Amino acid sequence: MPRIVNPIDEMLFKEVVKEQQRIRVYIEKGRYGKLKTIVDGIDEREFDLDKIAKTLKGKLACGGTAKNGRIELQGDHRDRIKKLLVELGFSEDLIEIE
């Protein structure tokens, strides 16, 4: 017998899970010495990394991708990324900027 899921319960569960994500933001050097901002720690089974990456790329006016369970953004965006992740509903206390 299929389990009936209340949409409100599912939404509340997603919000709780979102607030428990321990996110790490750091810089890596890419090809030719270019910097890229890495957002790591978002559970790809619970959230659509492609959708989050698209939102961040639009707000930061940069290129990037979601692959290997993390989001890669072209350039150094550590100064603005925390505010944007909080706007998306992630807990400010669990976002670590390196």
JSON list of N, CA and C in Angstrom, two decimals, residues 33-76:
[
{"chain": "A", "resi": 33, "resn": "GLY", "atom": "N", "xyz": [45.54, 28.64, -13.30]},
{"chain": "A", "resi": 33, "resn": "GLY", "atom": "CA", "xyz": [45.63, 29.48, -12.12]},
{"chain": "A", "resi": 33, "resn": "GLY", "atom": "C", "xyz": [44.37, 30.25, -11.79]},
{"chain": "A", "resi": 34, "resn": "LYS", "atom": "N", "xyz": [43.28, 29.99, -12.48]},
{"chain": "A", "resi": 34, "resn": "LYS", "atom": "CA", "xyz": [42.02, 30.70, -12.21]},
{"chain": "A", "resi": 34, "resn": "LYS", "atom": "C", "xyz": [41.41, 30.15, -10.93]},
{"chain": "A", "resi": 35, "resn": "LEU", "atom": "N", "xyz": [40.79, 31.05, -10.17]},
{"chain": "A", "resi": 35, "resn": "LEU", "atom": "CA", "xyz": [40.16, 30.65, -8.91]},
{"chain": "A", "resi": 35, "resn": "LEU", "atom": "C", "xyz": [38.73, 30.20, -9.14]},
{"chain": "A", "resi": 36, "resn": "LYS", "atom": "N", "xyz": [38.31, 29.22, -8.32]},
{"chain": "A", "resi": 36, "resn": "LYS", "atom": "CA", "xyz": [36.91, 28.83, -8.33]},
{"chain": "A", "resi": 36, "resn": "LYS", "atom": "C", "xyz": [36.45, 28.63, -6.90]},
{"chain": "A", "resi": 37, "resn": "THR", "atom": "N", "xyz": [35.22, 29.03, -6.63]},
{"chain": "A", "resi": 37, "resn": "THR", "atom": "CA", "xyz": [34.62, 28.89, -5.32]},
{"chain": "A", "resi": 37, "resn": "THR", "atom": "C", "xyz": [33.88, 27.56, -5.27]},
{"chain": "A", "resi": 38, "resn": "ILE", "atom": "N", "xyz": [34.17, 26.77, -4.25]},
{"chain": "A", "resi": 38, "resn": "ILE", "atom": "CA", "xyz": [33.55, 25.45, -4.09]},
{"chain": "A", "resi": 38, "resn": "ILE", "atom": "C", "xyz": [32.56, 25.51, -2.92]},
{"chain": "A", "resi": 39, "resn": "VAL", "atom": "N", "xyz": [31.34, 25.06, -3.17]},
{"chain": "A", "resi": 39, "resn": "VAL", "atom": "CA", "xyz": [30.32, 24.94, -2.12]},
{"chain": "A", "resi": 39, "resn": "VAL", "atom": "C", "xyz": [30.10, 23.45, -1.93]},
{"chain": "A", "resi": 40, "resn": "ASP", "atom": "N", "xyz": [30.50, 22.95, -0.77]},
{"chain": "A", "resi": 40, "resn": "ASP", "atom": "CA", "xyz": [30.49, 21.51, -0.51]},
{"chain": "A", "resi": 40, "resn": "ASP", "atom": "C", "xyz": [29.67, 21.23, 0.75]},
{"chain": "A", "resi": 41, "resn": "GLY", "atom": "N", "xyz": [28.99, 20.10, 0.77]},
{"chain": "A", "resi": 41, "resn": "GLY", "atom": "CA", "xyz": [28.27, 19.69, 1.98]},
{"chain": "A", "resi": 41, "resn": "GLY", "atom": "C", "xyz": [26.77, 19.71, 1.85]},
{"chain": "A", "resi": 42, "resn": "ILE", "atom": "N", "xyz": [26.24, 20.15, 0.71]},
{"chain": "A", "resi": 42, "resn": "ILE", "atom": "CA", "xyz": [24.80, 20.12, 0.50]},
{"chain": "A", "resi": 42, "resn": "ILE", "atom": "C", "xyz": [24.44, 18.71, 0.03]},
{"chain": "A", "resi": 43, "resn": "ASP", "atom": "N", "xyz": [23.50, 18.09, 0.70]},
{"chain": "A", "resi": 43, "resn": "ASP", "atom": "CA", "xyz": [23.12, 16.71, 0.38]},
{"chain": "A", "resi": 43, "resn": "ASP", "atom": "C", "xyz": [22.41, 16.66, -0.96]},
{"chain": "A", "resi": 44, "resn": "GLU", "atom": "N", "xyz": [23.04, 16.03, -1.94]},
{"chain": "A", "resi": 44, "resn": "GLU", "atom": "CA", "xyz": [22.48, 16.00, -3.28]},
{"chain": "A", "resi": 44, "resn": "GLU", "atom": "C", "xyz": [21.27, 15.06, -3.39]},
{"chain": "A", "resi": 45, "resn": "ARG", "atom": "N", "xyz": [21.06, 14.21, -2.39]},
{"chain": "A", "resi": 45, "resn": "ARG", "atom": "CA", "xyz": [19.86, 13.35, -2.40]},
{"chain": "A", "resi": 45, "resn": "ARG", "atom": "C", "xyz": [18.63, 14.13, -1.97]},
{"chain": "A", "resi": 46, "resn": "GLU", "atom": "N", "xyz": [18.83, 15.19, -1.18]},
{"chain": "A", "resi": 46, "resn": "GLU", "atom": "CA", "xyz": [17.70, 15.98, -0.67]},
{"chain": "A", "resi": 46, "resn": "GLU", "atom": "C", "xyz": [17.44, 17.24, -1.49]},
{"chain": "A", "resi": 47, "resn": "PHE", "atom": "N", "xyz": [18.47, 17.78, -2.11]},
{"chain": "A", "resi": 47, "resn": "PHE", "atom": "CA", "xyz": [18.34, 19.05, -2.82]},
{"chain": "A", "resi": 47, "resn": "PHE", "atom": "C", "xyz": [18.85, 18.93, -4.25]},
{"chain": "A", "resi": 48, "resn": "ASP", "atom": "N", "xyz": [18.29, 19.72, -5.14]},
{"chain": "A", "resi": 48, "resn": "ASP", "atom": "CA", "xyz": [18.69, 19.75, -6.53]},
{"chain": "A", "resi": 48, "resn": "ASP", "atom": "C", "xyz": [19.89, 20.70, -6.67]},
{"chain": "A", "resi": 49, "resn": "LEU", "atom": "N", "xyz": [21.09, 20.13, -6.71]},
{"chain": "A", "resi": 49, "resn": "LEU", "atom": "CA", "xyz": [22.30, 20.96, -6.79]},
{"chain": "A", "resi": 49, "resn": "LEU", "atom": "C", "xyz": [22.32, 21.80, -8.06]},
{"chain": "A", "resi": 50, "resn": "ASP", "atom": "N", "xyz": [21.79, 21.27, -9.16]},
{"chain": "A", "resi": 50, "resn": "ASP", "atom": "CA", "xyz": [21.76, 22.04, -10.40]},
{"chain": "A", "resi": 50, "resn": "ASP", "atom": "C", "xyz": [20.92, 23.30, -10.25]},
{"chain": "A", "resi": 51, "resn": "LYS", "atom": "N", "xyz": [19.80, 23.17, -9.56]},
{"chain": "A", "resi": 51, "resn": "LYS", "atom": "CA", "xyz": [18.91, 24.33, -9.35]},
{"chain": "A", "resi": 51, "resn": "LYS", "atom": "C", "xyz": [19.58, 25.37, -8.44]},
{"chain": "A", "resi": 52, "resn": "ILE", "atom": "N", "xyz": [20.21, 24.90, -7.37]},
{"chain": "A", "resi": 52, "resn": "ILE", "atom": "CA", "xyz": [20.91, 25.81, -6.46]},
{"chain": "A", "resi": 52, "resn": "ILE", "atom": "C", "xyz": [22.06, 26.49, -7.19]},
{"chain": "A", "resi": 53, "resn": "ALA", "atom": "N", "xyz": [22.82, 25.72, -7.99]},
{"chain": "A", "resi": 53, "resn": "ALA", "atom": "CA", "xyz": [23.93, 26.29, -8.76]},
{"chain": "A", "resi": 53, "resn": "ALA", "atom": "C", "xyz": [23.43, 27.34, -9.73]},
{"chain": "A", "resi": 54, "resn": "LYS", "atom": "N", "xyz": [22.32, 27.07, -10.39]},
{"chain": "A", "resi": 54, "resn": "LYS", "atom": "CA", "xyz": [21.77, 28.03, -11.35]},
{"chain": "A", "resi": 54, "resn": "LYS", "atom": "C", "xyz": [21.38, 29.33, -10.65]},
{"chain": "A", "resi": 55, "resn": "THR", "atom": "N", "xyz": [20.78, 29.22, -9.48]},
{"chain": "A", "resi": 55, "resn": "THR", "atom": "CA", "xyz": [20.40, 30.41, -8.71]},
{"chain": "A", "resi": 55, "resn": "THR", "atom": "C", "xyz": [21.63, 31.21, -8.31]},
{"chain": "A", "resi": 56, "resn": "LEU", "atom": "N", "xyz": [22.65, 30.52, -7.78]},
{"chain": "A", "resi": 56, "resn": "LEU", "atom": "CA", "xyz": [23.88, 31.21, -7.35]},
{"chain": "A", "resi": 56, "resn": "LEU", "atom": "C", "xyz": [24.58, 31.86, -8.53]},
{"chain": "A", "resi": 57, "resn": "LYS", "atom": "N", "xyz": [24.66, 31.15, -9.66]},
{"chain": "A", "resi": 57, "resn": "LYS", "atom": "CA", "xyz": [25.32, 31.71, -10.85]},
{"chain": "A", "resi": 57, "resn": "LYS", "atom": "C", "xyz": [24.61, 32.97, -11.32]},
{"chain": "A", "resi": 58, "resn": "GLY", "atom": "N", "xyz": [23.28, 32.96, -11.27]},
{"chain": "A", "resi": 58, "resn": "GLY", "atom": "CA", "xyz": [22.52, 34.13, -11.69]},
{"chain": "A", "resi": 58, "resn": "GLY", "atom": "C", "xyz": [22.73, 35.32, -10.78]},
{"chain": "A", "resi": 59, "resn": "LYS", "atom": "N", "xyz": [22.75, 35.08, -9.48]},
{"chain": "A", "resi": 59, "resn": "LYS", "atom": "CA", "xyz": [22.91, 36.18, -8.52]},
{"chain": "A", "resi": 59, "resn": "LYS", "atom": "C", "xyz": [24.35, 36.69, -8.47]},
{"chain": "A", "resi": 60, "resn": "LEU", "atom": "N", "xyz": [25.32, 35.82, -8.76]},
{"chain": "A", "resi": 60, "resn": "LEU", "atom": "CA", "xyz": [26.72, 36.23, -8.71]},
{"chain": "A", "resi": 60, "resn": "LEU", "atom": "C", "xyz": [27.27, 36.62, -10.08]},
{"chain": "A", "resi": 61, "resn": "ALA", "atom": "N", "xyz": [26.46, 36.46, -11.12]},
{"chain": "A", "resi": 61, "resn": "ALA", "atom": "CA", "xyz": [26.85, 36.78, -12.50]},
{"chain": "A", "resi": 61, "resn": "ALA", "atom": "C", "xyz": [28.17, 36.10, -12.86]},
{"chain": "A", "resi": 62, "resn": "CYS", "atom": "N", "xyz": [28.18, 34.78, -12.70]},
{"chain": "A", "resi": 62, "resn": "CYS", "atom": "CA", "xyz": [29.37, 34.01, -13.03]},
{"chain": "A", "resi": 62, "resn": "CYS", "atom": "C", "xyz": [28.96, 32.68, -13.63]},
{"chain": "A", "resi": 63, "resn": "GLY", "atom": "N", "xyz": [29.93, 31.95, -14.14]},
{"chain": "A", "resi": 63, "resn": "GLY", "atom": "CA", "xyz": [29.69, 30.61, -14.65]},
{"chain": "A", "resi": 63, "resn": "GLY", "atom": "C", "xyz": [29.92, 29.60, -13.55]},
{"chain": "A", "resi": 64, "resn": "GLY", "atom": "N", "xyz": [29.58, 28.37, -13.82]},
{"chain": "A", "resi": 64, "resn": "GLY", "atom": "CA", "xyz": [29.83, 27.33, -12.83]},
{"chain": "A", "resi": 64, "resn": "GLY", "atom": "C", "xyz": [29.08, 26.07, -13.18]},
{"chain": "A", "resi": 65, "resn": "THR", "atom": "N", "xyz": [29.16, 25.10, -12.27]},
{"chain": "A", "resi": 65, "resn": "THR", "atom": "CA", "xyz": [28.53, 23.81, -12.50]},
{"chain": "A", "resi": 65, "resn": "THR", "atom": "C", "xyz": [28.28, 23.11, -11.16]},
{"chain": "A", "resi": 66, "resn": "ALA", "atom": "N", "xyz": [27.46, 22.08, -11.22]},
{"chain": "A", "resi": 66, "resn": "ALA", "atom": "CA", "xyz": [27.25, 21.20, -10.07]},
{"chain": "A", "resi": 66, "resn": "ALA", "atom": "C", "xyz": [27.70, 19.82, -10.49]},
{"chain": "A", "resi": 67, "resn": "LYS", "atom": "N", "xyz": [28.76, 19.33, -9.84]},
{"chain": "A", "resi": 67, "resn": "LYS", "atom": "CA", "xyz": [29.24, 17.98, -10.16]},
{"chain": "A", "resi": 67, "resn": "LYS", "atom": "C", "xyz": [29.96, 17.39, -8.96]},
{"chain": "A", "resi": 68, "resn": "ASN", "atom": "N", "xyz": [30.02, 16.09, -8.92]},
{"chain": "A", "resi": 68, "resn": "ASN", "atom": "CA", "xyz": [30.67, 15.35, -7.83]},
{"chain": "A", "resi": 68, "resn": "ASN", "atom": "C", "xyz": [30.13, 15.74, -6.45]},
{"chain": "A", "resi": 69, "resn": "GLY", "atom": "N", "xyz": [28.85, 16.06, -6.38]},
{"chain": "A", "resi": 69, "resn": "GLY", "atom": "CA", "xyz": [28.24, 16.38, -5.09]},
{"chain": "A", "resi": 69, "resn": "GLY", "atom": "C", "xyz": [28.60, 17.75, -4.55]},
{"chain": "A", "resi": 70, "resn": "ARG", "atom": "N", "xyz": [29.09, 18.62, -5.38]},
{"chain": "A", "resi": 70, "resn": "ARG", "atom": "CA", "xyz": [29.44, 19.98, -4.94]},
{"chain": "A", "resi": 70, "resn": "ARG", "atom": "C", "xyz": [29.15, 20.97, -6.06]},
{"chain": "A", "resi": 71, "resn": "ILE", "atom": "N", "xyz": [29.13, 22.26, -5.68]},
{"chain": "A", "resi": 71, "resn": "ILE", "atom": "CA", "xyz": [28.89, 23.33, -6.66]},
{"chain": "A", "resi": 71, "resn": "ILE", "atom": "C", "xyz": [30.20, 24.06, -6.86]},
{"chain": "A", "resi": 72, "resn": "GLU", "atom": "N", "xyz": [30.57, 24.27, -8.12]},
{"chain": "A", "resi": 72, "resn": "GLU", "atom": "CA", "xyz": [31.79, 25.01, -8.46]},
{"chain": "A", "resi": 72, "resn": "GLU", "atom": "C", "xyz": [31.38, 26.28, -9.19]},
{"chain": "A", "resi": 73, "resn": "LEU", "atom": "N", "xyz": [31.84, 27.42, -8.68]},
{"chain": "A", "resi": 73, "resn": "LEU", "atom": "CA", "xyz": [31.54, 28.72, -9.29]},
{"chain": "A", "resi": 73, "resn": "LEU", "atom": "C", "xyz": [32.84, 29.37, -9.74]},
{"chain": "A", "resi": 74, "resn": "GLN", "atom": "N", "xyz": [32.84, 29.95, -10.91]},
{"chain": "A", "resi": 74, "resn": "GLN", "atom": "CA", "xyz": [34.04, 30.61, -11.42]},
{"chain": "A", "resi": 74, "resn": "GLN", "atom": "C", "xyz": [34.29, 31.90, -10.65]},
{"chain": "A", "resi": 75, "resn": "GLY", "atom": "N", "xyz": [35.51, 32.06, -10.15]},
{"chain": "A", "resi": 75, "resn": "GLY", "atom": "CA", "xyz": [35.89, 33.27, -9.43]},
{"chain": "A", "resi": 75, "resn": "GLY", "atom": "C", "xyz": [35.82, 33.08, -7.92]},
{"chain": "A", "resi": 76, "resn": "ASP", "atom": "N", "xyz": [36.24, 34.11, -7.20]},
{"chain": "A", "resi": 76, "resn": "ASP", "atom": "CA", "xyz": [36.23, 34.10, -5.73]},
{"chain": "A", "resi": 76, "resn": "ASP", "atom": "C", "xyz": [34.99, 34.85, -5.25]}
]
